[in-house]
């Protein structure tokens, strides 16, 4: 696929979070997809490399704590070959009324229209502040 087509995959993937469309998000990933989040896993359970199944559980737990979905605004993207780098800003409100707004840099690997790997760089301290 072209770099532009891969950017469309990433944009659609991120737009699904606002709808809490976890099944659609998972369907856009290969069975062996991995998701890596910066940070030390012994300090933050969401850090490190996770499988698609582990991400499904993380996302289900996350959406259970939110009033509605998680808005993921793609601010900028650059693509080359199978790689798409995206600057993203999130917004959500928890059921307890806390506002979650975070900034991300994500590097997606897209093959044949499916996401096979994501590397996520974000502010984990803000996530801990909001979600514990």
Short mmCIF file of N, CA, C and O in Angstrom, two decimals:
data_model
loop_
_atom_site.label_atom_id
_atom_site.label_comp_id
_atom_site.label_asym_id
_atom_site.label_seq_id
_atom_site.Cartn_x
_atom_site.Cartn_y
_atom_site.Cartn_z
N UNK A 1 0.83 -1.18 0.00
CA UNK A 1 0.00 0.00 0.00
C UNK A 1 0.87 1.24 0.00
O UNK A 1 2.01 1.21 0.46
N UNK A 2 0.32 2.33 -0.46
CA UNK A 2 1.06 3.58 -0.50
C UNK A 2 1.14 4.21 0.89
O UNK A 2 0.36 3.88 1.79
N UNK A 3 2.06 5.13 1.04
CA UNK A 3 2.18 5.86 2.30
C UNK A 3 0.88 6.60 2.61
O UNK A 3 0.44 6.64 3.77
N UNK A 4 0.25 7.17 1.61
CA UNK A 4 -1.01 7.90 1.82
C UNK A 4 -2.12 6.95 2.28
O UNK A 4 -2.92 7.30 3.15
N UNK A 5 -2.17 5.75 1.70
CA UNK A 5 -3.18 4.76 2.13
C UNK A 5 -2.93 4.34 3.57
O UNK A 5 -3.87 4.16 4.35
N UNK A 6 -1.67 4.18 3.93
CA UNK A 6 -1.33 3.81 5.31
C UNK A 6 -1.74 4.92 6.29
O UNK A 6 -2.20 4.63 7.40
N UNK A 7 -1.60 6.17 5.89
CA UNK A 7 -2.04 7.28 6.74
C UNK A 7 -3.55 7.23 6.96
O UNK A 7 -4.03 7.50 8.06
N UNK A 8 -4.30 6.86 5.94
CA UNK A 8 -5.76 6.74 6.09
C UNK A 8 -6.12 5.63 7.08
O UNK A 8 -7.06 5.77 7.86
N UNK A 9 -5.37 4.53 7.05
CA UNK A 9 -5.60 3.44 8.01
C UNK A 9 -5.40 3.96 9.43
O UNK A 9 -6.21 3.72 10.32
N UNK A 10 -4.31 4.69 9.66
CA UNK A 10 -4.01 5.22 10.99
C UNK A 10 -5.08 6.22 11.43
O UNK A 10 -5.53 6.19 12.58
N UNK A 11 -5.51 7.06 10.53
CA UNK A 11 -6.54 8.05 10.87
C UNK A 11 -7.85 7.35 11.25
O UNK A 11 -8.48 7.70 12.25
N UNK A 12 -8.27 6.35 10.48
CA UNK A 12 -9.49 5.61 10.79
C UNK A 12 -9.35 4.87 12.12
O UNK A 12 -10.26 4.85 12.94
N UNK A 13 -8.20 4.25 12.34
CA UNK A 13 -7.92 3.52 13.57
C UNK A 13 -8.14 4.43 14.78
O UNK A 13 -8.82 4.06 15.73
N UNK A 14 -7.58 5.62 14.73
CA UNK A 14 -7.71 6.55 15.84
C UNK A 14 -9.13 7.09 16.00
O UNK A 14 -9.58 7.33 17.11
N UNK A 15 -9.83 7.25 14.90
CA UNK A 15 -11.21 7.76 15.00
C UNK A 15 -12.13 6.73 15.66
O UNK A 15 -13.14 7.12 16.27
N UNK A 16 -11.81 5.47 15.60
CA UNK A 16 -12.64 4.43 16.22
C UNK A 16 -12.66 4.52 17.74
O UNK A 16 -13.62 4.09 18.37
N UNK A 17 -11.64 5.08 18.34
CA UNK A 17 -11.59 5.19 19.80
C UNK A 17 -12.69 6.12 20.32
O UNK A 17 -13.25 5.88 21.38
N UNK A 18 -13.00 7.15 19.56
CA UNK A 18 -14.04 8.09 19.99
C UNK A 18 -15.39 7.39 20.08
O UNK A 18 -16.24 7.76 20.88
N UNK A 19 -15.58 6.37 19.27
CA UNK A 19 -16.84 5.64 19.24
C UNK A 19 -16.84 4.43 20.19
O UNK A 19 -17.80 3.67 20.20
N UNK A 20 -15.73 4.26 20.92
CA UNK A 20 -15.55 3.07 21.78
C UNK A 20 -15.69 1.79 20.96
O UNK A 20 -16.17 0.77 21.46
N UNK A 21 -15.26 1.83 19.71
CA UNK A 21 -15.41 0.71 18.78
C UNK A 21 -14.21 -0.23 18.89
O UNK A 21 -13.42 -0.38 17.96
N UNK A 22 -14.10 -0.90 20.04
CA UNK A 22 -12.95 -1.75 20.31
C UNK A 22 -12.87 -2.91 19.32
O UNK A 22 -11.79 -3.25 18.83
N UNK A 23 -13.99 -3.51 18.98
CA UNK A 23 -13.96 -4.63 18.03
C UNK A 23 -13.44 -4.18 16.67
O UNK A 23 -12.68 -4.89 16.02
N UNK A 24 -13.83 -2.97 16.26
CA UNK A 24 -13.34 -2.45 14.98
C UNK A 24 -11.85 -2.14 15.06
O UNK A 24 -11.09 -2.43 14.14
N UNK A 25 -11.41 -1.56 16.18
CA UNK A 25 -9.99 -1.28 16.40
C UNK A 25 -9.19 -2.58 16.30
O UNK A 25 -8.19 -2.66 15.60
N UNK A 26 -9.64 -3.59 17.03
CA UNK A 26 -8.94 -4.88 17.02
C UNK A 26 -8.95 -5.52 15.64
O UNK A 26 -7.98 -6.15 15.23
N UNK A 27 -10.04 -5.33 14.90
CA UNK A 27 -10.13 -5.87 13.54
C UNK A 27 -9.16 -5.22 12.57
O UNK A 27 -8.85 -5.79 11.52
N UNK A 28 -8.68 -4.02 12.91
CA UNK A 28 -7.73 -3.33 12.04
C UNK A 28 -6.29 -3.74 12.33
O UNK A 28 -5.37 -3.26 11.67
N UNK A 29 -6.12 -4.64 13.31
CA UNK A 29 -4.78 -5.10 13.69
C UNK A 29 -4.60 -6.55 13.26
O UNK A 29 -5.55 -7.33 13.25
N UNK A 30 -3.35 -6.92 12.94
CA UNK A 30 -3.06 -8.32 12.64
C UNK A 30 -3.16 -9.12 13.94
O UNK A 30 -3.09 -8.57 15.03
N UNK A 31 -3.31 -10.43 13.81
CA UNK A 31 -3.42 -11.28 15.00
C UNK A 31 -2.19 -11.22 15.89
O UNK A 31 -2.29 -11.33 17.10
N UNK A 32 -1.02 -11.02 15.27
CA UNK A 32 0.24 -10.99 16.04
C UNK A 32 0.73 -9.57 16.31
O UNK A 32 1.89 -9.36 16.67
N UNK A 33 -0.16 -8.60 16.21
CA UNK A 33 0.21 -7.19 16.43
C UNK A 33 0.71 -6.97 17.86
O UNK A 33 0.27 -7.64 18.79
N UNK A 34 1.63 -6.02 17.99
CA UNK A 34 2.12 -5.63 19.31
C UNK A 34 1.97 -4.13 19.49
O UNK A 34 1.95 -3.37 18.52
N UNK A 35 1.88 -3.74 20.76
CA UNK A 35 1.74 -2.33 21.13
C UNK A 35 2.73 -2.07 22.25
O UNK A 35 2.65 -2.69 23.30
N UNK A 36 3.65 -1.16 22.04
CA UNK A 36 4.66 -0.81 23.04
C UNK A 36 4.39 0.59 23.54
O UNK A 36 4.12 1.51 22.77
N UNK A 37 4.45 0.78 24.87
CA UNK A 37 4.28 2.09 25.49
C UNK A 37 5.55 2.40 26.28
O UNK A 37 6.06 1.54 27.01
N UNK A 38 6.04 3.64 26.12
CA UNK A 38 7.23 4.05 26.86
C UNK A 38 7.00 3.90 28.36
O UNK A 38 5.88 3.91 28.83
N UNK A 39 8.08 3.78 29.10
CA UNK A 39 7.98 3.68 30.55
C UNK A 39 8.47 2.34 31.07
O UNK A 39 8.77 1.43 30.30
N UNK A 40 8.53 2.26 32.36
CA UNK A 40 9.01 1.07 33.06
C UNK A 40 7.80 0.25 33.53
O UNK A 40 7.00 0.74 34.34
N UNK A 41 7.66 -0.99 33.04
CA UNK A 41 6.50 -1.80 33.42
C UNK A 41 6.35 -2.01 34.93
O UNK A 41 5.22 -2.13 35.42
N UNK A 42 7.45 -2.02 35.69
CA UNK A 42 7.32 -2.21 37.14
C UNK A 42 6.78 -0.95 37.83
O UNK A 42 6.34 -1.02 38.98
N UNK A 43 6.77 0.18 37.13
CA UNK A 43 6.22 1.42 37.68
C UNK A 43 4.82 1.72 37.14
O UNK A 43 4.03 2.40 37.78
N UNK A 44 4.55 1.26 35.93
CA UNK A 44 3.26 1.51 35.28
C UNK A 44 2.88 0.26 34.49
O UNK A 44 3.58 -0.10 33.54
N UNK A 45 1.80 -0.38 34.88
CA UNK A 45 1.44 -1.66 34.26
C UNK A 45 1.15 -1.57 32.77
O UNK A 45 1.25 -2.56 32.06
N UNK A 46 0.80 -0.39 32.29
CA UNK A 46 0.52 -0.23 30.87
C UNK A 46 1.75 -0.07 30.01
O UNK A 46 1.66 -0.10 28.79
N UNK A 47 2.92 0.09 30.63
CA UNK A 47 4.16 0.28 29.86
C UNK A 47 4.70 -1.06 29.37
O UNK A 47 4.33 -2.12 29.86
N UNK A 48 5.57 -0.97 28.37
CA UNK A 48 6.18 -2.18 27.82
C UNK A 48 5.42 -2.67 26.59
O UNK A 48 4.57 -1.97 26.06
N UNK A 49 5.74 -3.87 26.17
CA UNK A 49 5.14 -4.45 24.97
C UNK A 49 3.96 -5.32 25.34
O UNK A 49 4.06 -6.18 26.23
N UNK A 50 2.86 -5.11 24.65
CA UNK A 50 1.63 -5.86 24.88
C UNK A 50 1.18 -6.53 23.59
O UNK A 50 1.39 -6.01 22.49
N UNK A 51 0.51 -7.67 23.73
CA UNK A 51 -0.08 -8.35 22.59
C UNK A 51 -1.42 -7.71 22.25
O UNK A 51 -1.95 -6.91 23.03
N UNK A 52 -1.98 -8.10 21.15
CA UNK A 52 -3.30 -7.62 20.76
C UNK A 52 -4.34 -7.99 21.83
O UNK A 52 -5.17 -7.16 22.20
N UNK A 53 -4.27 -9.21 22.35
CA UNK A 53 -5.21 -9.65 23.38
C UNK A 53 -5.05 -8.83 24.66
O UNK A 53 -6.05 -8.46 25.30
N UNK A 54 -3.83 -8.52 25.04
CA UNK A 54 -3.60 -7.69 26.22
C UNK A 54 -4.13 -6.28 26.00
O UNK A 54 -4.71 -5.68 26.92
N UNK A 55 -3.96 -5.74 24.81
CA UNK A 55 -4.49 -4.41 24.52
C UNK A 55 -6.01 -4.41 24.55
O UNK A 55 -6.62 -3.44 25.00
N UNK A 56 -6.63 -5.48 24.10
CA UNK A 56 -8.09 -5.57 24.15
C UNK A 56 -8.57 -5.41 25.59
O UNK A 56 -9.53 -4.67 25.86
N UNK A 57 -7.90 -6.08 26.52
CA UNK A 57 -8.29 -5.99 27.93
C UNK A 57 -8.04 -4.58 28.48
O UNK A 57 -8.87 -4.02 29.18
N UNK A 58 -6.88 -4.01 28.13
CA UNK A 58 -6.56 -2.65 28.58
C UNK A 58 -7.60 -1.66 28.07
O UNK A 58 -8.10 -0.82 28.82
N UNK A 59 -7.96 -1.76 26.79
CA UNK A 59 -8.94 -0.84 26.22
C UNK A 59 -10.33 -1.05 26.83
O UNK A 59 -11.04 -0.09 27.10
N UNK A 60 -10.72 -2.30 27.04
CA UNK A 60 -12.03 -2.55 27.67
C UNK A 60 -12.07 -1.95 29.07
O UNK A 60 -13.08 -1.35 29.45
N UNK A 61 -11.00 -2.11 29.84
CA UNK A 61 -10.94 -1.51 31.18
C UNK A 61 -10.98 0.01 31.10
O UNK A 61 -11.66 0.67 31.88
N UNK A 62 -10.24 0.57 30.14
CA UNK A 62 -10.20 2.02 29.97
C UNK A 62 -11.59 2.57 29.65
O UNK A 62 -12.07 3.50 30.31
N UNK A 63 -12.25 1.99 28.66
CA UNK A 63 -13.56 2.51 28.25
C UNK A 63 -14.61 2.31 29.32
O UNK A 63 -15.57 3.09 29.40
N UNK A 64 -14.44 1.31 30.18
CA UNK A 64 -15.38 1.10 31.28
C UNK A 64 -15.28 2.24 32.30
O UNK A 64 -16.23 2.50 33.04
N UNK A 65 -14.13 2.95 32.32
CA UNK A 65 -13.94 4.04 33.27
C UNK A 65 -14.30 5.41 32.69
O UNK A 65 -14.23 6.41 33.40
N UNK A 66 -14.68 5.48 31.41
CA UNK A 66 -14.93 6.76 30.75
C UNK A 66 -16.41 7.01 30.52
O UNK A 66 -17.20 6.08 30.36
N UNK A 67 -16.75 8.30 30.47
CA UNK A 67 -18.08 8.73 30.02
C UNK A 67 -17.99 8.86 28.50
O UNK A 67 -17.57 9.89 27.99
N UNK A 68 -18.33 7.83 27.79
CA UNK A 68 -18.21 7.86 26.34
C UNK A 68 -16.82 7.42 25.90
O UNK A 68 -16.10 6.77 26.65
N UNK A 69 -16.45 7.79 24.70
CA UNK A 69 -15.19 7.33 24.13
C UNK A 69 -14.00 8.20 24.46
O UNK A 69 -14.06 9.07 25.34
N UNK A 70 -12.95 7.94 23.76
CA UNK A 70 -11.68 8.64 23.92
C UNK A 70 -11.38 9.34 22.59
O UNK A 70 -11.06 8.70 21.60
N UNK A 71 -11.55 10.65 22.58
CA UNK A 71 -11.29 11.41 21.35
C UNK A 71 -9.80 11.42 21.09
O UNK A 71 -9.01 11.76 21.97
N UNK A 72 -9.41 11.00 19.91
CA UNK A 72 -8.00 10.95 19.50
C UNK A 72 -7.85 11.81 18.24
O UNK A 72 -8.14 11.36 17.13
N UNK A 73 -7.45 13.07 18.43
CA UNK A 73 -7.27 13.98 17.30
C UNK A 73 -5.88 13.81 16.72
O UNK A 73 -4.88 14.03 17.42
N UNK A 74 -5.81 13.42 15.47
CA UNK A 74 -4.53 13.31 14.77
C UNK A 74 -4.16 14.71 14.30
O UNK A 74 -4.83 15.29 13.45
N UNK A 75 -3.11 15.27 14.89
CA UNK A 75 -2.69 16.64 14.59
C UNK A 75 -1.78 16.71 13.38
O UNK A 75 -1.81 17.67 12.62
N UNK A 76 -0.93 15.69 13.21
CA UNK A 76 0.01 15.66 12.09
C UNK A 76 0.45 14.23 11.85
O UNK A 76 0.48 13.42 12.78
N UNK A 77 0.77 13.94 10.60
CA UNK A 77 1.27 12.61 10.23
C UNK A 77 2.33 12.75 9.17
O UNK A 77 2.24 13.61 8.29
N UNK A 78 3.30 11.85 9.25
CA UNK A 78 4.32 11.70 8.22
C UNK A 78 4.42 10.21 7.93
O UNK A 78 4.45 9.40 8.87
N UNK A 79 4.46 9.85 6.67
CA UNK A 79 4.53 8.43 6.32
C UNK A 79 5.65 8.18 5.31
O UNK A 79 5.92 9.02 4.45
N UNK A 80 6.27 7.04 5.49
CA UNK A 80 7.28 6.57 4.55
C UNK A 80 7.21 5.06 4.52
O UNK A 80 7.37 4.41 5.57
N UNK A 81 6.91 4.51 3.36
CA UNK A 81 6.79 3.06 3.26
C UNK A 81 5.70 2.55 4.18
O UNK A 81 4.57 3.04 4.16
N UNK A 82 6.04 1.55 5.01
CA UNK A 82 5.07 0.94 5.92
C UNK A 82 4.94 1.69 7.24
O UNK A 82 4.14 1.29 8.10
N UNK A 83 5.71 2.75 7.44
CA UNK A 83 5.71 3.47 8.72
C UNK A 83 4.90 4.76 8.63
O UNK A 83 5.01 5.50 7.66
N UNK A 84 4.11 4.99 9.69
CA UNK A 84 3.36 6.23 9.82
C UNK A 84 3.64 6.80 11.20
O UNK A 84 3.37 6.14 12.21
N UNK A 85 4.20 8.00 11.25
CA UNK A 85 4.43 8.71 12.52
C UNK A 85 3.29 9.71 12.69
O UNK A 85 2.98 10.46 11.77
N UNK A 86 2.67 9.68 13.88
CA UNK A 86 1.52 10.54 14.11
C UNK A 86 1.65 11.27 15.44
O UNK A 86 2.02 10.68 16.45
N UNK A 87 1.33 12.57 15.40
CA UNK A 87 1.19 13.36 16.62
C UNK A 87 -0.30 13.40 16.93
O UNK A 87 -1.12 13.78 16.08
N UNK A 88 -0.66 12.99 18.15
CA UNK A 88 -2.06 12.81 18.51
C UNK A 88 -2.33 13.46 19.86
O UNK A 88 -1.49 13.43 20.76
N UNK A 89 -3.51 14.03 20.00
CA UNK A 89 -3.95 14.60 21.28
C UNK A 89 -5.28 13.94 21.65
O UNK A 89 -6.19 13.85 20.83
N UNK A 90 -5.36 13.48 22.90
CA UNK A 90 -6.58 12.81 23.35
C UNK A 90 -7.39 13.70 24.28
O UNK A 90 -6.87 14.65 24.88
N UNK A 91 -8.66 13.36 24.41
CA UNK A 91 -9.55 14.02 25.36
C UNK A 91 -10.63 13.02 25.76
O UNK A 91 -11.25 12.38 24.92
N UNK A 92 -10.84 12.91 27.07
CA UNK A 92 -11.91 12.07 27.61
C UNK A 92 -12.26 12.57 29.00
O UNK A 92 -11.48 13.30 29.63
N UNK A 93 -13.43 12.17 29.46
CA UNK A 93 -13.86 12.47 30.82
C UNK A 93 -14.18 11.13 31.49
O UNK A 93 -14.90 10.30 30.93
N UNK A 94 -13.61 10.93 32.68
CA UNK A 94 -13.87 9.69 33.41
C UNK A 94 -15.25 9.75 34.05
O UNK A 94 -15.85 10.82 34.19
N UNK A 95 -15.73 8.59 34.46
CA UNK A 95 -17.03 8.54 35.13
C UNK A 95 -17.00 9.29 36.46
O UNK A 95 -18.05 9.71 36.94
N UNK A 96 -15.81 9.48 37.02
CA UNK A 96 -15.70 10.27 38.26
C UNK A 96 -15.55 11.76 37.98
O UNK A 96 -15.41 12.55 38.91
N UNK A 97 -15.55 12.16 36.69
CA UNK A 97 -15.50 13.57 36.32
C UNK A 97 -14.12 14.13 36.05
O UNK A 97 -13.99 15.31 35.72
N UNK A 98 -13.07 13.31 36.15
CA UNK A 98 -11.72 13.79 35.84
C UNK A 98 -11.55 13.91 34.33
O UNK A 98 -12.04 13.09 33.56
N UNK A 99 -10.82 14.95 33.93
CA UNK A 99 -10.55 15.18 32.51
C UNK A 99 -9.19 14.59 32.16
O UNK A 99 -8.18 14.90 32.80
N UNK A 100 -9.19 13.74 31.16
CA UNK A 100 -7.95 13.13 30.66
C UNK A 100 -7.63 13.76 29.31
O UNK A 100 -8.41 13.65 28.36
N UNK A 101 -6.52 14.47 29.25
CA UNK A 101 -6.03 15.05 28.00
C UNK A 101 -4.55 14.74 27.94
O UNK A 101 -3.79 15.17 28.81
N UNK A 102 -4.17 14.01 26.92
CA UNK A 102 -2.77 13.62 26.81
C UNK A 102 -2.29 13.84 25.38
O UNK A 102 -3.09 13.91 24.45
N UNK A 103 -0.98 13.96 25.25
CA UNK A 103 -0.35 14.10 23.94
C UNK A 103 0.48 12.86 23.68
O UNK A 103 1.07 12.29 24.61
N UNK A 104 0.52 12.45 22.43
CA UNK A 104 1.21 11.22 22.05
C UNK A 104 2.03 11.45 20.78
O UNK A 104 1.66 12.25 19.93
N UNK A 105 3.07 10.69 20.68
CA UNK A 105 3.72 10.45 19.40
C UNK A 105 3.63 8.95 19.22
O UNK A 105 4.03 8.18 20.09
N UNK A 106 3.04 8.53 18.10
CA UNK A 106 2.90 7.10 17.84
C UNK A 106 3.53 6.77 16.50
O UNK A 106 3.36 7.51 15.52
N UNK A 107 4.24 5.67 16.49
CA UNK A 107 4.83 5.16 15.26
C UNK A 107 4.12 3.86 14.93
O UNK A 107 4.20 2.88 15.68
N UNK A 108 3.37 3.87 13.84
CA UNK A 108 2.59 2.72 13.39
C UNK A 108 3.33 2.01 12.26
O UNK A 108 3.88 2.67 11.37
N UNK A 109 3.32 0.70 12.28
CA UNK A 109 3.75 -0.10 11.14
C UNK A 109 2.49 -0.71 10.55
O UNK A 109 1.74 -1.40 11.24
N UNK A 110 2.25 -0.43 9.26
CA UNK A 110 1.04 -0.88 8.58
C UNK A 110 1.45 -1.75 7.39
O UNK A 110 2.23 -1.31 6.53
N UNK A 111 0.94 -2.96 7.36
CA UNK A 111 1.20 -3.88 6.25
C UNK A 111 -0.13 -4.36 5.67
O UNK A 111 -0.98 -4.85 6.42
N UNK A 112 -0.28 -4.18 4.38
CA UNK A 112 -1.48 -4.63 3.66
C UNK A 112 -2.77 -4.17 4.35
O UNK A 112 -3.73 -4.92 4.48
N UNK A 113 -2.77 -2.92 4.83
CA UNK A 113 -3.96 -2.33 5.40
C UNK A 113 -4.23 -2.67 6.85
O UNK A 113 -5.25 -2.25 7.40
N UNK A 114 -3.34 -3.41 7.49
CA UNK A 114 -3.50 -3.79 8.90
C UNK A 114 -2.33 -3.27 9.73
O UNK A 114 -1.19 -3.21 9.26
N UNK A 115 -2.61 -2.91 10.96
CA UNK A 115 -1.57 -2.43 11.87
C UNK A 115 -0.90 -3.63 12.51
O UNK A 115 -1.58 -4.48 13.10
N UNK A 116 0.42 -3.69 12.39
CA UNK A 116 1.17 -4.81 12.96
C UNK A 116 1.97 -4.41 14.19
O UNK A 116 2.32 -5.27 15.00
N UNK A 117 2.24 -3.12 14.32
CA UNK A 117 3.01 -2.66 15.48
C UNK A 117 2.72 -1.19 15.73
O UNK A 117 2.58 -0.41 14.80
N UNK A 118 2.66 -0.85 17.03
CA UNK A 118 2.54 0.54 17.44
C UNK A 118 3.56 0.79 18.55
O UNK A 118 3.70 -0.03 19.46
N UNK A 119 4.26 1.90 18.44
CA UNK A 119 5.13 2.38 19.51
C UNK A 119 4.55 3.71 19.97
O UNK A 119 4.44 4.64 19.18
N UNK A 120 4.16 3.77 21.24
CA UNK A 120 3.47 4.93 21.80
C UNK A 120 4.35 5.63 22.83
O UNK A 120 4.79 5.02 23.80
N UNK A 121 4.56 6.91 22.60
CA UNK A 121 5.28 7.76 23.56
C UNK A 121 4.27 8.76 24.10
O UNK A 121 3.64 9.49 23.32
N UNK A 122 4.11 8.79 25.43
CA UNK A 122 3.09 9.63 26.04
C UNK A 122 3.50 10.02 27.45
O UNK A 122 4.51 9.56 27.97
N UNK A 123 2.70 10.84 28.09
CA UNK A 123 2.93 11.29 29.46
C UNK A 123 2.26 10.31 30.42
O UNK A 123 1.08 10.43 30.71
N UNK A 124 3.03 9.34 30.89
CA UNK A 124 2.48 8.32 31.78
C UNK A 124 2.09 8.89 33.14
O UNK A 124 1.16 8.39 33.78
N UNK A 125 2.78 9.94 33.59
CA UNK A 125 2.44 10.52 34.89
C UNK A 125 1.03 11.11 34.87
O UNK A 125 0.30 11.02 35.86
N UNK A 126 0.62 11.68 33.75
CA UNK A 126 -0.74 12.20 33.64
C UNK A 126 -1.74 11.04 33.66
O UNK A 126 -2.79 11.13 34.31
N UNK A 127 -1.42 9.96 32.98
CA UNK A 127 -2.31 8.80 32.98
C UNK A 127 -2.48 8.25 34.41
O UNK A 127 -3.59 7.93 34.84
N UNK A 128 -1.39 8.17 35.14
CA UNK A 128 -1.44 7.71 36.54
C UNK A 128 -2.27 8.68 37.38
O UNK A 128 -3.07 8.27 38.22
N UNK A 129 -2.08 9.98 37.16
CA UNK A 129 -2.83 11.00 37.90
C UNK A 129 -4.33 10.81 37.72
O UNK A 129 -5.11 10.95 38.67
N UNK A 130 -4.76 10.48 36.50
CA UNK A 130 -6.18 10.37 36.20
C UNK A 130 -6.75 8.98 36.52
O UNK A 130 -7.80 8.84 37.10
N UNK A 131 -6.00 7.94 36.13
CA UNK A 131 -6.53 6.58 36.25
C UNK A 131 -5.99 5.79 37.44
O UNK A 131 -6.46 4.72 37.73
N UNK A 132 -4.97 6.33 38.10
CA UNK A 132 -4.41 5.66 39.27
C UNK A 132 -3.35 4.64 38.97
O UNK A 132 -2.95 4.35 37.93
#
